[in-house]
Amino acid sequence: MESAKNLPVAVIGAGPVGLAAAAHLLERGLEPLIFEAGTTAGAAIEHWRHIRLFSPWRFNTDAAAVRLLEAAGWEAPRPTALPYGGELIDNYLAPLAALSRIASRLQTRARVTAVAREGLDKTHIKGRDTTPFLVRVEHADGETRDHTVAAVIDASGTWSTRNPLGSSGLPAIGEQAAGDRISAPLPDVTRRDRASFASRRVLVVGAGHSAANTLINLADLAREEPETRVLWAVRGDSASKVYGGGDLDGLPARGQLGGRVRRLVEAGKIELHTGFGISSIKSVDSSVTIGAVDGRTIVADVVVPCTGFRPDLDILRELRLNLDPAVEAPMELGPLIDPEFHSCGTVPPHGAKLLAHPEKDFFIVGMKSYGRAPTFLLATGYEQVRSVAAALAGDQESADTVHLELPETGVCSTAAGTSCAVPATTSVVASDAESGCCAAPEPVLVGFPTGVAHGRSGTNN
Ligand SMILES: Cc1cc2nc3c(=O)[nH]c(=O)nc-3n(C[C@H](O)[C@H](O)[C@H](O)COP(=O)(O)OP(=O)(O)OC[C@H]3O[C@@H](n4cnc5c(N)ncnc54)[C@H](O)[C@@H]3O)c2cc1C
């Protein structure tokens, strides 16, 4: 950050990883400038505050953020408890964002619309590495302003860009026109959004954690509002990936959720349609007809798209990125998390080196760093931003020594047929350059992928 030394570091997004990045930058004596599109920190999680996390508190908080909070008298929640999204906000993110050291650097209702090098478009190389970044922001007052910063950490997540329902990665024919029949990805069907689902025919599409939660909540709703019909479409030939190992599953959170979904299907409370790759959607009066590639149709009143998410790369168009062509994660990270080849969320700890782009001092972190892969865990993101802050501060040794603590035993199998057992609660320290899939895995996936692209085959749907 030579010539831009005294400028702040822009952090895009005040989710858990963006706020953690700010905490690490502060510890390093760097000045964060946090832009959050929503009205509060944790704005994306606000949409799923009614959903329970599948990893316990001790893996959901960042060490530097906790140090800031504890200095202000904050008491950590019980480490083994599984919080709801709302609790993650109320008991951790909101208090963190309210600390004066964070609040004074956080701008809400501030949406980043573009990032570039000041005075240089993407094609210009001369002096690029030492030229400050320009971050264009739409502010709450309706004005758009350019901010000059030394470095940029993009922690803007993927919530705002869900995968389409169509099975080719494109919207199904008619999907946009039928937009008013398609809900948010994780509606609160029994409370906040109840009126839109009670006594309706609801089609849930997808085969991840979000689909399982929504199906269970819809079945609860149908008990109270018997006219409600719960329909479920998955592209794969069976829903076994969602069911997991049921009550015998080595991962209890996954087993319980999957077991409940299976019992509801077997009891006829959920009508399952397998092999249903969606090709078209057509609104007819107050209902919608969903067509499959093989000609089958389902008629519903509302569609819930639990199809996973993809990164918004448009705002980064003027930057020189190096992304994996399939997963849209940083090039070297992509193969380690590609859901076509990895059956679980196991990746090595990694940091600034693995996340680097040709654009010096620019990093994508958090959920967005996984691109289209659905298996991101907060603990991974917290280690990413610790390493990135160290790198920006010039502490390369600390940046390159990546650590991760493993919560429990898990097994990672790859398409190549290899697998490896991960020892229980082990601290892993690895060089960012040396880590490999089975050498140094991260916390095992305690649950399903948080969203699964309906269009991917052979993985989770
Ligand atoms: C239902 C669900 C359950 C999950 N459960 C777990 C779990 O149990 N354990 C676990 O480890 N992980 C879990 N995850 C995965 C992941 O940890 C979360 O998605 C987490 O919220 C990711 O944090 P983040 O900070 O990277 O992104 P987000 O939380 O998505 O935060 C990004 C922030 O950036 C803001 N933003 C977006 N675009 C812009 C812009 N252009 N300008 C400014 N601000 C912008 C958003 O408003 C948002 O506040 C879960 C995810 C989901 C969806």
Tab-separated table of C-alpha atoms in Angstrom, residues 109-369:
chain	number	residue	atom	x	y	z
A	109	ARG	CA	-27.653	2.516	3.369
A	110	ALA	CA	-24.415	2.920	1.410
A	111	ARG	CA	-24.415	0.597	-1.602
A	112	VAL	CA	-21.153	0.098	-3.491
A	113	THR	CA	-21.913	0.139	-7.204
A	114	ALA	CA	-18.380	-0.045	-8.621
A	115	VAL	CA	-14.706	-0.387	-7.707
A	116	ALA	CA	-11.852	0.809	-9.930
A	117	ARG	CA	-8.314	2.185	-9.796
A	118	GLU	CA	-8.483	5.969	-9.627
A	119	GLY	CA	-7.916	7.419	-13.095
A	120	LEU	CA	-7.080	4.034	-14.638
A	121	ASP	CA	-9.444	1.780	-16.482
A	122	LYS	CA	-8.849	-1.946	-16.488
A	123	THR	CA	-6.578	-1.877	-19.535
A	124	HIS	CA	-3.996	0.475	-17.981
A	125	ILE	CA	-1.059	-1.168	-16.215
A	126	LYS	CA	1.399	1.707	-15.588
A	127	GLY	CA	1.510	2.602	-11.897
A	128	ARG	CA	-1.510	0.404	-11.256
A	129	ASP	CA	-0.236	-1.287	-8.082
A	130	THR	CA	0.468	2.024	-6.351
A	131	THR	CA	-2.634	3.889	-7.510
A	132	PRO	CA	-5.408	4.176	-4.912
A	133	PHE	CA	-8.787	2.563	-5.495
A	134	LEU	CA	-11.960	4.468	-6.194
A	135	VAL	CA	-15.075	3.050	-4.561
A	136	ARG	CA	-18.338	4.421	-5.961
A	137	VAL	CA	-21.148	4.464	-3.409
A	138	GLU	CA	-24.846	5.318	-3.545
A	139	HIS	CA	-25.516	6.923	-0.183
A	140	ALA	CA	-28.617	7.220	1.974
A	141	ASP	CA	-29.098	10.860	0.932
A	142	GLY	CA	-29.565	9.744	-2.672
A	143	GLU	CA	-26.164	11.094	-3.724
A	144	THR	CA	-23.493	8.989	-5.416
A	145	ARG	CA	-19.959	9.717	-4.226
A	146	ASP	CA	-16.511	8.339	-5.060
A	147	HIS	CA	-14.275	7.385	-2.122
A	148	THR	CA	-10.511	7.077	-2.423
A	149	VAL	CA	-9.022	4.154	-0.522
A	150	ALA	CA	-5.753	2.258	-0.278
A	151	ALA	CA	-7.209	-1.239	-0.505
A	152	VAL	CA	-10.552	-2.962	-0.864
A	153	ILE	CA	-11.957	-5.985	0.977
A	154	ASP	CA	-15.150	-7.180	-0.698
A	155	ALA	CA	-17.242	-8.953	1.957
A	156	SER	CA	-20.579	-8.289	0.282
A	157	GLY	CA	-21.810	-11.892	0.394
A	158	THR	CA	-24.081	-13.418	-2.235
A	159	TRP	CA	-27.544	-13.030	-0.701
A	160	SER	CA	-28.753	-10.459	-3.221
A	161	THR	CA	-27.995	-12.660	-6.248
A	162	ARG	CA	-29.809	-15.987	-5.980
A	163	ASN	CA	-29.402	-18.635	-8.655
A	164	PRO	CA	-32.246	-18.766	-11.145
A	165	LEU	CA	-34.834	-21.560	-11.115
A	166	GLY	CA	-34.000	-22.670	-14.649
A	167	SER	CA	-31.953	-25.842	-14.925
A	168	SER	CA	-29.318	-24.380	-17.281
A	169	GLY	CA	-28.081	-21.671	-14.951
A	170	LEU	CA	-30.305	-19.224	-16.802
A	171	PRO	CA	-33.701	-18.026	-15.650
A	172	ALA	CA	-36.445	-20.399	-16.781
A	173	ILE	CA	-38.474	-19.049	-19.683
A	174	GLY	CA	-40.992	-16.698	-18.085
A	175	GLU	CA	-39.208	-16.605	-14.714
A	176	GLN	CA	-38.818	-12.819	-14.641
A	177	ALA	CA	-42.407	-12.212	-15.731
A	178	ALA	CA	-43.630	-14.543	-12.972
A	179	GLY	CA	-41.571	-12.648	-10.389
A	180	ASP	CA	-44.558	-11.789	-8.202
A	181	ARG	CA	-45.217	-15.532	-7.704
A	182	ILE	CA	-41.625	-16.215	-6.570
A	183	SER	CA	-40.788	-15.507	-2.921
A	184	ALA	CA	-37.519	-14.582	-1.236
A	185	PRO	CA	-35.138	-17.543	-0.817
A	186	LEU	CA	-35.873	-18.095	2.885
A	187	PRO	CA	-39.323	-16.757	3.775
A	188	ASP	CA	-40.546	-16.910	7.376
A	189	VAL	CA	-43.615	-18.932	6.419
A	190	THR	CA	-45.055	-19.457	9.901
A	191	ARG	CA	-44.767	-15.855	11.129
A	192	ARG	CA	-43.524	-12.771	9.251
A	193	ASP	CA	-44.576	-13.962	5.774
A	194	ARG	CA	-47.402	-16.278	6.858
A	195	ALA	CA	-50.143	-14.522	4.897
A	196	SER	CA	-48.387	-15.269	1.600
A	197	PHE	CA	-48.209	-19.013	2.304
A	198	ALA	CA	-51.175	-20.058	4.455
A	199	SER	CA	-53.759	-22.087	2.500
A	200	ARG	CA	-51.649	-21.846	-0.675
A	201	ARG	CA	-49.986	-24.430	-2.896
A	202	VAL	CA	-46.304	-23.782	-2.237
A	203	LEU	CA	-43.536	-25.252	-4.399
A	204	VAL	CA	-40.067	-25.390	-2.816
A	205	VAL	CA	-37.264	-25.776	-5.362
A	206	GLY	CA	-33.784	-26.960	-4.367
A	207	ALA	CA	-32.004	-29.411	-2.126
A	208	GLY	CA	-29.949	-27.634	0.495
A	209	HIS	CA	-30.237	-26.471	4.110
A	210	SER	CA	-32.605	-23.679	3.053
A	211	ALA	CA	-34.982	-26.065	1.295
A	212	ALA	CA	-35.019	-28.439	4.269
A	213	ASN	CA	-35.788	-25.649	6.727
A	214	THR	CA	-38.497	-24.157	4.529
A	215	LEU	CA	-40.146	-27.551	3.957
A	216	ILE	CA	-40.276	-28.288	7.679
A	217	ASN	CA	-41.697	-24.844	8.444
A	218	LEU	CA	-44.302	-25.219	5.680
A	219	ALA	CA	-45.333	-28.595	7.097
A	220	ASP	CA	-45.796	-26.879	10.485
A	221	LEU	CA	-47.909	-24.227	8.793
A	222	ALA	CA	-49.999	-26.871	7.028
A	223	ARG	CA	-50.838	-28.445	10.414
A	224	GLU	CA	-52.394	-25.152	11.503
A	225	GLU	CA	-53.752	-24.158	8.079
A	226	PRO	CA	-54.816	-27.492	6.529
A	227	GLU	CA	-55.513	-26.038	3.088
A	228	THR	CA	-51.778	-25.420	2.657
A	229	ARG	CA	-50.130	-27.870	0.221
A	230	VAL	CA	-46.378	-28.424	0.286
A	231	LEU	CA	-44.734	-29.403	-3.007
A	232	TRP	CA	-41.017	-29.990	-3.482
A	233	ALA	CA	-39.042	-30.212	-6.718
A	234	VAL	CA	-35.445	-31.421	-6.943
A	235	ARG	CA	-33.447	-31.883	-10.075
A	236	GLY	CA	-31.681	-35.057	-8.892
A	237	ASP	CA	-33.136	-38.552	-9.037
A	238	SER	CA	-33.645	-38.700	-5.276
A	239	ALA	CA	-33.622	-36.461	-2.220
A	240	SER	CA	-31.189	-38.678	-0.342
A	241	LYS	CA	-28.548	-35.945	-0.076
A	242	VAL	CA	-31.035	-33.823	1.869
A	243	TYR	CA	-32.063	-36.705	4.102
A	244	GLY	CA	-28.438	-37.369	5.116
A	245	GLY	CA	-28.046	-40.289	7.488
A	246	GLY	CA	-31.279	-39.511	9.370
A	247	ASP	CA	-31.119	-40.321	13.060
A	248	LEU	CA	-27.917	-42.328	12.515
A	249	ASP	CA	-26.135	-39.415	10.851
A	250	GLY	CA	-22.716	-38.675	12.332
A	251	LEU	CA	-23.608	-34.986	12.194
A	252	PRO	CA	-26.640	-34.588	14.493
A	253	ALA	CA	-27.888	-31.241	13.144
A	254	ARG	CA	-27.957	-32.618	9.609
A	255	GLY	CA	-29.425	-35.926	10.682
A	256	GLN	CA	-32.298	-34.332	12.593
A	257	LEU	CA	-33.276	-31.921	9.849
A	258	GLY	CA	-32.907	-34.519	7.080
A	259	GLY	CA	-34.757	-37.163	9.100
A	260	ARG	CA	-37.705	-34.825	9.609
A	261	VAL	CA	-37.916	-34.018	5.909
A	262	ARG	CA	-37.819	-37.720	5.001
A	263	ARG	CA	-40.600	-38.578	7.474
A	264	LEU	CA	-42.766	-35.745	6.134
A	265	VAL	CA	-42.301	-36.992	2.563
A	266	GLU	CA	-43.040	-40.583	3.590
A	267	ALA	CA	-46.168	-39.466	5.452
A	268	GLY	CA	-47.414	-37.676	2.342
A	269	LYS	CA	-47.206	-34.238	3.975
A	270	ILE	CA	-44.708	-33.134	1.332
A	271	GLU	CA	-45.254	-34.044	-2.305
A	272	LEU	CA	-41.799	-34.724	-3.766
A	273	HIS	CA	-41.047	-34.414	-7.490
A	274	THR	CA	-37.604	-35.791	-8.353
A	275	GLY	CA	-35.736	-35.354	-11.639
A	276	PHE	CA	-37.605	-32.064	-12.096
A	277	GLY	CA	-35.286	-29.739	-14.011
A	278	ILE	CA	-37.255	-26.540	-14.543
A	279	SER	CA	-37.510	-25.100	-18.054
A	280	SER	CA	-40.480	-22.709	-17.921
A	281	ILE	CA	-42.719	-20.756	-15.567
A	282	LYS	CA	-46.010	-19.248	-16.562
A	283	SER	CA	-48.364	-17.138	-14.490
A	284	VAL	CA	-51.997	-17.951	-15.089
A	285	ASP	CA	-54.465	-15.816	-13.111
A	286	SER	CA	-53.399	-16.158	-9.477
A	287	SER	CA	-51.380	-19.358	-9.947
A	288	VAL	CA	-48.228	-20.358	-11.740
A	289	THR	CA	-47.445	-23.395	-13.890
A	290	ILE	CA	-43.909	-24.709	-13.608
A	291	GLY	CA	-42.742	-26.830	-16.522
A	292	ALA	CA	-39.995	-29.454	-16.405
A	293	VAL	CA	-37.508	-30.205	-19.159
A	294	ASP	CA	-39.220	-33.610	-19.628
A	295	GLY	CA	-42.671	-32.032	-20.096
A	296	ARG	CA	-44.137	-32.591	-16.612
A	297	THR	CA	-45.869	-29.626	-14.962
A	298	ILE	CA	-46.637	-28.526	-11.422
A	299	VAL	CA	-49.264	-25.913	-10.621
A	300	ALA	CA	-48.625	-23.786	-7.529
A	301	ASP	CA	-49.535	-20.406	-6.042
A	302	VAL	CA	-46.054	-19.526	-4.763
A	303	VAL	CA	-42.556	-20.786	-5.604
A	304	VAL	CA	-39.754	-20.680	-3.008
A	305	PRO	CA	-36.362	-20.628	-4.770
A	306	CYS	CA	-33.884	-22.502	-2.549
A	307	THR	CA	-31.461	-22.753	-5.447
A	308	GLY	CA	-28.381	-21.226	-3.889
A	309	PHE	CA	-26.530	-18.046	-4.696
A	310	ARG	CA	-23.841	-16.650	-6.983
A	311	PRO	CA	-21.509	-13.660	-6.557
A	312	ASP	CA	-22.326	-10.227	-8.016
A	313	LEU	CA	-19.242	-9.599	-10.119
A	314	ASP	CA	-20.654	-6.570	-11.944
A	315	ILE	CA	-19.365	-4.108	-9.352
A	316	LEU	CA	-15.849	-5.489	-9.899
A	317	ARG	CA	-15.829	-5.136	-13.677
A	318	GLU	CA	-12.974	-2.565	-13.739
A	319	LEU	CA	-10.675	-4.765	-11.649
A	320	ARG	CA	-8.247	-7.431	-12.782
A	321	LEU	CA	-9.605	-10.608	-11.233
A	322	ASN	CA	-8.442	-14.187	-11.416
A	323	LEU	CA	-11.480	-16.378	-10.873
A	324	ASP	CA	-12.031	-20.093	-11.233
A	325	PRO	CA	-14.070	-20.498	-14.423
A	326	ALA	CA	-16.564	-22.880	-12.840
A	327	VAL	CA	-17.008	-21.797	-9.250
A	328	GLU	CA	-16.231	-18.067	-9.632
A	329	ALA	CA	-14.050	-18.182	-6.523
A	330	PRO	CA	-10.431	-16.939	-6.508
A	331	MET	CA	-8.567	-19.197	-8.934
A	332	GLU	CA	-6.629	-21.302	-6.448
A	333	LEU	CA	-9.545	-21.653	-4.048
A	334	GLY	CA	-11.991	-22.827	-6.723
A	335	PRO	CA	-10.757	-26.421	-7.120
A	336	LEU	CA	-10.678	-26.866	-3.322
A	337	ILE	CA	-14.389	-26.092	-2.907
A	338	ASP	CA	-15.937	-27.100	-6.230
A	339	PRO	CA	-19.108	-29.004	-5.258
A	340	GLU	CA	-18.715	-31.201	-8.346
A	341	PHE	CA	-15.631	-32.729	-6.768
A	342	HIS	CA	-15.983	-32.232	-3.021
A	343	SER	CA	-18.734	-33.914	-1.096
A	344	CYS	CA	-18.385	-31.754	2.016
A	345	GLY	CA	-17.290	-28.326	3.144
A	346	THR	CA	-13.767	-29.447	3.920
A	347	VAL	CA	-11.129	-27.051	2.614
A	348	PRO	CA	-7.733	-26.165	4.007
A	349	PRO	CA	-7.325	-22.976	6.007
A	350	HIS	CA	-6.370	-20.221	3.633
A	351	GLY	CA	-5.682	-16.517	3.588
A	352	ALA	CA	-4.346	-13.572	1.621
A	353	LYS	CA	-2.048	-15.577	-0.624
A	354	LEU	CA	-4.738	-17.916	-1.918
A	355	LEU	CA	-7.286	-15.103	-2.164
A	356	ALA	CA	-5.023	-12.712	-4.077
A	357	HIS	CA	-5.919	-11.347	-7.525
A	358	PRO	CA	-3.706	-9.667	-10.130
A	359	GLU	CA	-5.246	-6.482	-8.677
A	360	LYS	CA	-2.885	-5.825	-5.779
A	361	ASP	CA	-4.491	-5.039	-2.387
A	362	PHE	CA	-7.924	-6.204	-3.490
A	363	PHE	CA	-9.529	-9.250	-1.846
A	364	ILE	CA	-12.880	-11.024	-2.015
A	365	VAL	CA	-13.615	-12.668	1.346
A	366	GLY	CA	-16.473	-14.375	3.190
A	367	MET	CA	-19.433	-15.990	1.467
A	368	LYS	CA	-18.595	-14.201	-1.787
A	369	SER	CA	-15.103	-15.719	-1.853
